[in-house]
CSV table of C-alpha atoms in Angstrom, one decimal:
chain,number,residue,atom,x,y,z
A,2,MET,CA,0.0,0.0,0.0
A,3,ILE,CA,1.1,3.6,-0.7
A,4,TYR,CA,0.0,6.3,1.7
A,5,ILE,CA,0.5,10.1,1.4
A,6,THR,CA,0.6,12.8,4.0
A,7,GLY,CA,1.6,16.5,4.3
A,8,ASP,CA,4.2,18.5,6.2
A,9,THR,CA,5.2,16.7,9.5
A,10,HIS,CA,7.6,19.4,10.7
A,11,GLY,CA,9.5,16.9,12.9
A,12,ASP,CA,6.4,16.3,15.0
A,13,ILE,CA,6.7,12.7,16.3
A,14,THR,CA,3.1,12.8,17.6
A,15,ARG,CA,1.9,13.1,14.0
A,16,LEU,CA,3.7,9.9,13.1
A,17,LYS,CA,2.8,7.9,16.1
A,18,GLN,CA,-0.8,7.9,15.1
A,19,PHE,CA,0.2,6.1,11.9
A,20,LYS,CA,1.3,3.0,13.7
A,21,ALA,CA,-2.2,1.5,13.5
A,22,ILE,CA,-2.6,2.3,9.8
A,23,PHE,CA,0.1,0.3,8.1
A,24,PRO,CA,-0.8,-3.4,7.8
A,25,LYS,CA,2.7,-4.5,6.8
A,26,TYR,CA,6.3,-3.3,7.0
A,27,ARG,CA,6.8,-2.9,3.3
A,28,ASP,CA,4.0,-0.3,3.0
A,29,HIS,CA,5.2,3.2,2.0
A,30,LEU,CA,4.4,6.6,3.4
A,31,LEU,CA,5.2,9.5,1.1
A,32,VAL,CA,5.6,12.9,2.8
A,33,CYS,CA,5.0,16.1,0.7
A,34,GLY,CA,7.8,18.3,2.1
A,35,ASP,CA,8.8,19.9,5.4
A,36,PHE,CA,9.7,16.6,6.9
A,37,GLY,CA,11.5,18.4,9.7
A,38,PHE,CA,13.1,15.4,11.4
A,39,VAL,CA,16.6,16.5,10.2
A,40,TRP,CA,16.9,20.1,11.5
A,41,ASP,CA,19.6,20.5,14.2
A,42,GLY,CA,21.4,17.2,14.5
A,43,SER,CA,20.8,17.1,18.2
A,44,GLU,CA,20.6,13.9,20.3
A,45,ARG,CA,16.9,14.5,20.8
A,46,GLU,CA,16.5,14.5,17.0
A,47,LYS,CA,18.5,11.3,16.6
A,48,LYS,CA,16.2,9.6,19.2
A,49,ARG,CA,13.2,10.8,17.1
A,50,LEU,CA,14.6,9.2,14.0
A,51,LYS,CA,15.1,6.0,16.0
A,52,LYS,CA,11.4,6.1,16.9
A,53,LEU,CA,10.6,6.4,13.2
A,54,GLU,CA,12.3,3.1,12.6
A,55,LYS,CA,9.7,1.4,14.8
A,56,LEU,CA,6.9,2.4,12.3
A,57,ASP,CA,5.8,-0.5,10.1
A,58,CYS,CA,6.4,1.3,6.9
A,59,ASN,CA,9.1,2.8,4.7
A,60,ILE,CA,9.0,6.6,4.8
A,61,LEU,CA,10.0,8.6,1.7
A,62,PHE,CA,9.9,12.4,1.7
A,63,VAL,CA,10.7,15.4,-0.5
A,64,GLU,CA,12.1,18.4,1.2
A,65,GLY,CA,10.3,21.7,1.6
A,66,THR,CA,11.4,24.9,3.3
A,67,HIS,CA,11.7,23.6,6.8
A,68,ASP,CA,14.4,21.0,6.2
A,69,ASN,CA,18.2,21.4,6.9
A,70,LEU,CA,19.6,20.9,3.5
A,71,ASP,CA,23.2,20.9,4.8
A,72,LEU,CA,22.6,18.1,7.2
A,73,LEU,CA,20.4,16.1,4.8
A,74,SER,CA,23.2,16.3,2.1
A,75,ASP,CA,25.6,14.6,4.5
A,76,TYR,CA,23.6,11.3,4.4
A,77,PRO,CA,24.8,8.7,1.8
A,78,LEU,CA,23.4,8.5,-1.7
A,79,GLU,CA,21.9,5.2,-2.8
A,80,GLU,CA,19.3,3.8,-5.1
A,81,TYR,CA,15.8,2.9,-3.9
A,82,CYS,CA,13.0,1.6,-6.2
A,83,GLY,CA,14.9,2.8,-9.2
A,84,GLY,CA,15.5,6.4,-8.1
A,85,SER,CA,18.2,8.3,-6.2
A,86,VAL,CA,17.7,8.8,-2.4
A,87,ARG,CA,19.7,9.6,0.7
A,88,ARG,CA,19.1,7.1,3.5
A,89,ILE,CA,18.3,9.0,6.7
A,90,ALA,CA,17.4,6.0,8.9
A,91,GLN,CA,16.8,2.3,8.3
A,92,ASN,CA,13.4,3.0,6.8
A,93,VAL,CA,13.6,6.7,6.1
A,94,PHE,CA,14.7,8.1,2.7
A,95,TRP,CA,15.0,11.6,1.2
A,96,MET,CA,13.8,11.4,-2.4
A,97,GLN,CA,16.1,13.5,-4.6
A,98,ARG,CA,14.8,16.2,-6.8
A,99,GLY,CA,13.4,15.2,-10.2
A,100,GLU,CA,13.8,11.5,-9.6
A,101,LEU,CA,11.4,8.7,-10.7
A,102,PHE,CA,10.6,5.7,-8.5
A,103,THR,CA,8.7,2.5,-9.1
A,104,ILE,CA,7.1,1.7,-5.8
A,105,GLU,CA,4.8,-1.3,-5.6
A,106,ASN,CA,4.4,-1.1,-9.4
A,107,VAL,CA,3.4,2.6,-9.2
A,108,THR,CA,5.6,5.2,-10.9
A,109,VAL,CA,6.3,8.2,-8.6
A,110,PHE,CA,7.9,11.4,-9.8
A,111,ALA,CA,9.3,13.4,-6.9
A,112,MET,CA,10.3,17.1,-6.9
A,113,GLY,CA,11.2,18.7,-3.7
A,114,GLY,CA,12.0,22.3,-3.0
A,115,GLY,CA,10.1,25.5,-2.2
A,116,GLU,CA,10.5,29.2,-1.5
A,117,SER,CA,10.3,30.5,2.1
A,118,SER,CA,7.8,33.4,2.3
A,119,ASP,CA,9.7,34.7,5.4
A,120,ALA,CA,13.2,34.2,4.0
A,121,ASP,CA,14.1,37.8,5.0
A,122,GLU,CA,13.4,36.9,8.6
A,123,ARG,CA,15.6,33.8,8.7
A,124,GLU,CA,19.3,33.2,9.1
A,125,GLU,CA,21.2,31.5,6.3
A,126,GLY,CA,22.6,28.1,7.4
A,127,ILE,CA,20.5,28.2,10.6
A,128,ASN,CA,16.9,28.1,9.4
A,129,TRP,CA,17.2,29.0,5.8
A,130,TRP,CA,19.2,27.5,2.9
A,131,ARG,CA,20.1,29.1,-0.4
A,132,GLY,CA,19.5,25.9,-2.2
A,133,GLU,CA,15.8,25.6,-1.1
A,134,LEU,CA,14.8,26.2,-4.7
A,135,PRO,CA,16.0,23.8,-7.4
A,136,SER,CA,18.7,25.1,-9.7
A,137,ALA,CA,18.2,25.4,-13.4
A,138,ALA,CA,20.3,22.3,-13.9
A,139,GLU,CA,18.1,20.3,-11.6
A,140,ILE,CA,14.9,21.4,-13.4
A,141,GLU,CA,16.4,20.5,-16.7
A,142,ALA,CA,17.4,17.1,-15.3
A,143,ALA,CA,13.8,16.6,-14.1
A,144,LYS,CA,12.5,17.4,-17.5
A,145,ARG,CA,14.7,14.8,-19.1
A,146,THR,CA,13.6,12.2,-16.5
A,147,LEU,CA,10.0,12.9,-17.5
A,148,GLU,CA,10.8,12.8,-21.2
A,149,GLN,CA,12.3,9.3,-20.7
A,150,VAL,CA,8.9,8.0,-19.6
A,151,LYS,CA,7.1,10.0,-22.3
A,152,ASN,CA,5.7,12.5,-19.7
A,153,SER,CA,3.5,9.8,-18.1
A,154,VAL,CA,3.6,8.8,-14.4
A,155,ASP,CA,1.1,7.5,-11.8
A,156,LEU,CA,1.9,9.8,-8.9
A,157,VAL,CA,3.5,13.3,-8.6
A,158,ILE,CA,4.8,14.2,-5.1
A,159,THR,CA,5.9,17.8,-4.5
A,160,HIS,CA,6.0,20.3,-1.7
A,161,HIS,CA,5.5,23.4,-3.8
A,162,SER,CA,2.1,23.7,-5.4
A,163,PRO,CA,1.8,24.0,-9.2
A,164,ARG,CA,0.9,27.4,-10.5
A,165,LEU,CA,-2.5,26.7,-12.0
A,166,GLU,CA,-5.5,28.7,-12.9
A,167,LEU,CA,-7.7,26.6,-10.8
A,168,GLY,CA,-8.9,29.4,-8.4
A,169,LEU,CA,-8.4,27.1,-5.4
A,170,ILE,CA,-5.3,28.6,-3.9
A,171,ASP,CA,-5.0,32.2,-3.0
A,172,ALA,CA,-3.1,33.9,-5.8
A,173,GLN,CA,-1.7,36.4,-3.3
A,174,ARG,CA,0.2,33.6,-1.6
A,175,GLN,CA,1.8,32.4,-4.7
A,176,THR,CA,5.3,33.5,-5.5
A,177,ILE,CA,6.8,33.7,-9.0
A,178,ASN,CA,9.8,31.4,-9.2
A,179,ALA,CA,11.3,28.8,-11.7
A,180,LEU,CA,10.0,25.9,-9.7
A,181,GLY,CA,6.4,27.1,-9.7
A,182,ALA,CA,6.7,27.8,-13.5
A,183,PHE,CA,8.1,24.3,-14.1
A,184,LEU,CA,5.4,22.6,-12.0
A,185,GLY,CA,2.7,24.7,-13.8
A,186,ALA,CA,4.0,23.6,-17.2
A,187,MET,CA,4.2,20.0,-15.9
A,188,ALA,CA,0.5,20.1,-14.9
A,189,LYS,CA,-0.3,20.9,-18.5
A,190,THR,CA,2.0,18.5,-20.3
A,191,VAL,CA,2.5,15.5,-18.0
A,192,ARG,CA,-0.1,12.7,-17.7
A,193,TYR,CA,-0.5,11.7,-14.1
A,194,ARG,CA,-3.1,9.8,-12.1
A,195,HIS,CA,-2.8,11.9,-9.0
A,196,TRP,CA,-0.7,14.8,-7.8
A,197,TYR,CA,-0.2,15.6,-4.1
A,198,PHE,CA,1.5,18.7,-2.6
A,199,GLY,CA,2.0,20.0,0.9
A,200,MET,CA,3.0,23.6,0.8
A,201,ASP,CA,-0.4,25.1,1.7
A,202,HIS,CA,-1.0,23.3,4.9
A,203,MET,CA,-4.5,22.2,4.1
A,204,ASP,CA,-6.4,19.0,3.3
A,205,LYS,CA,-8.4,19.7,0.2
A,206,ALA,CA,-9.1,18.0,-3.1
A,207,VAL,CA,-8.4,20.9,-5.4
A,208,SER,CA,-9.4,18.9,-8.5
A,209,PRO,CA,-10.3,15.3,-9.3
A,210,ARG,CA,-6.6,14.5,-9.8
A,211,MET,CA,-4.8,17.0,-7.5
A,212,THR,CA,-4.9,17.1,-3.7
A,213,ALA,CA,-3.4,19.5,-1.2
A,214,VAL,CA,-2.5,17.3,1.8
A,215,PHE,CA,-1.5,18.2,5.4
A,216,GLU,CA,-2.6,16.2,8.4
A,217,LYS,CA,-4.6,13.5,6.7
A,218,VAL,CA,-3.1,10.2,5.7
A,219,LEU,CA,-4.5,9.3,2.3
A,220,ARG,CA,-4.2,5.9,0.6
A,221,PHE,CA,-3.4,5.7,-3.1
A,222,ASP,CA,-5.5,3.0,-4.7
A,223,PRO,CA,-3.7,1.8,-7.9
A,224,GLN,CA,-6.9,0.2,-9.1
A,225,LYS,CA,-8.7,3.5,-9.5
């Protein structure tokens, strides 16, 4: 089974409630950014990661704007389900930007990154990282990945919301950046069964095939 949830922000109580959900260890929980369990490298944080290893699922996340990119990048690169990840704990993986995974026979395109609306109030290297937005090279690599599968995937997992004319997200909250432009173009050119994103901290089906997710845990049914 594949499950999806939104920003966890390092809150262990959010994840404890999931223990009763997953029927078997090889289930997968996909987190749409702001994972937050790698933030300061403290002993307390390390203990929280150990607690995540007790969950009966594999956790894969994309990064948002509340993840320590410096610490995350220190973890080893490896391959998981056909895509590049960094293993954070025994069952916790950071999905790299623009990578494609085949999880339980479901193709998943992952694109992390976002733009902090309060960047001017943060301190670089402490609670803000210059690389929070994907580079032009990363976006081009993501495009090539999608082209290799003829722009067709089952799931899209992002933190940043696509820039769409759906009228369901407050236009005043949207910022103009290359990532938003790329995701907006993706929404028009890529065939996908469902797209989940976490940036807006709300649980709402914004279209039949696109969902903003936050605190809910949603199950993706590959039969639908």
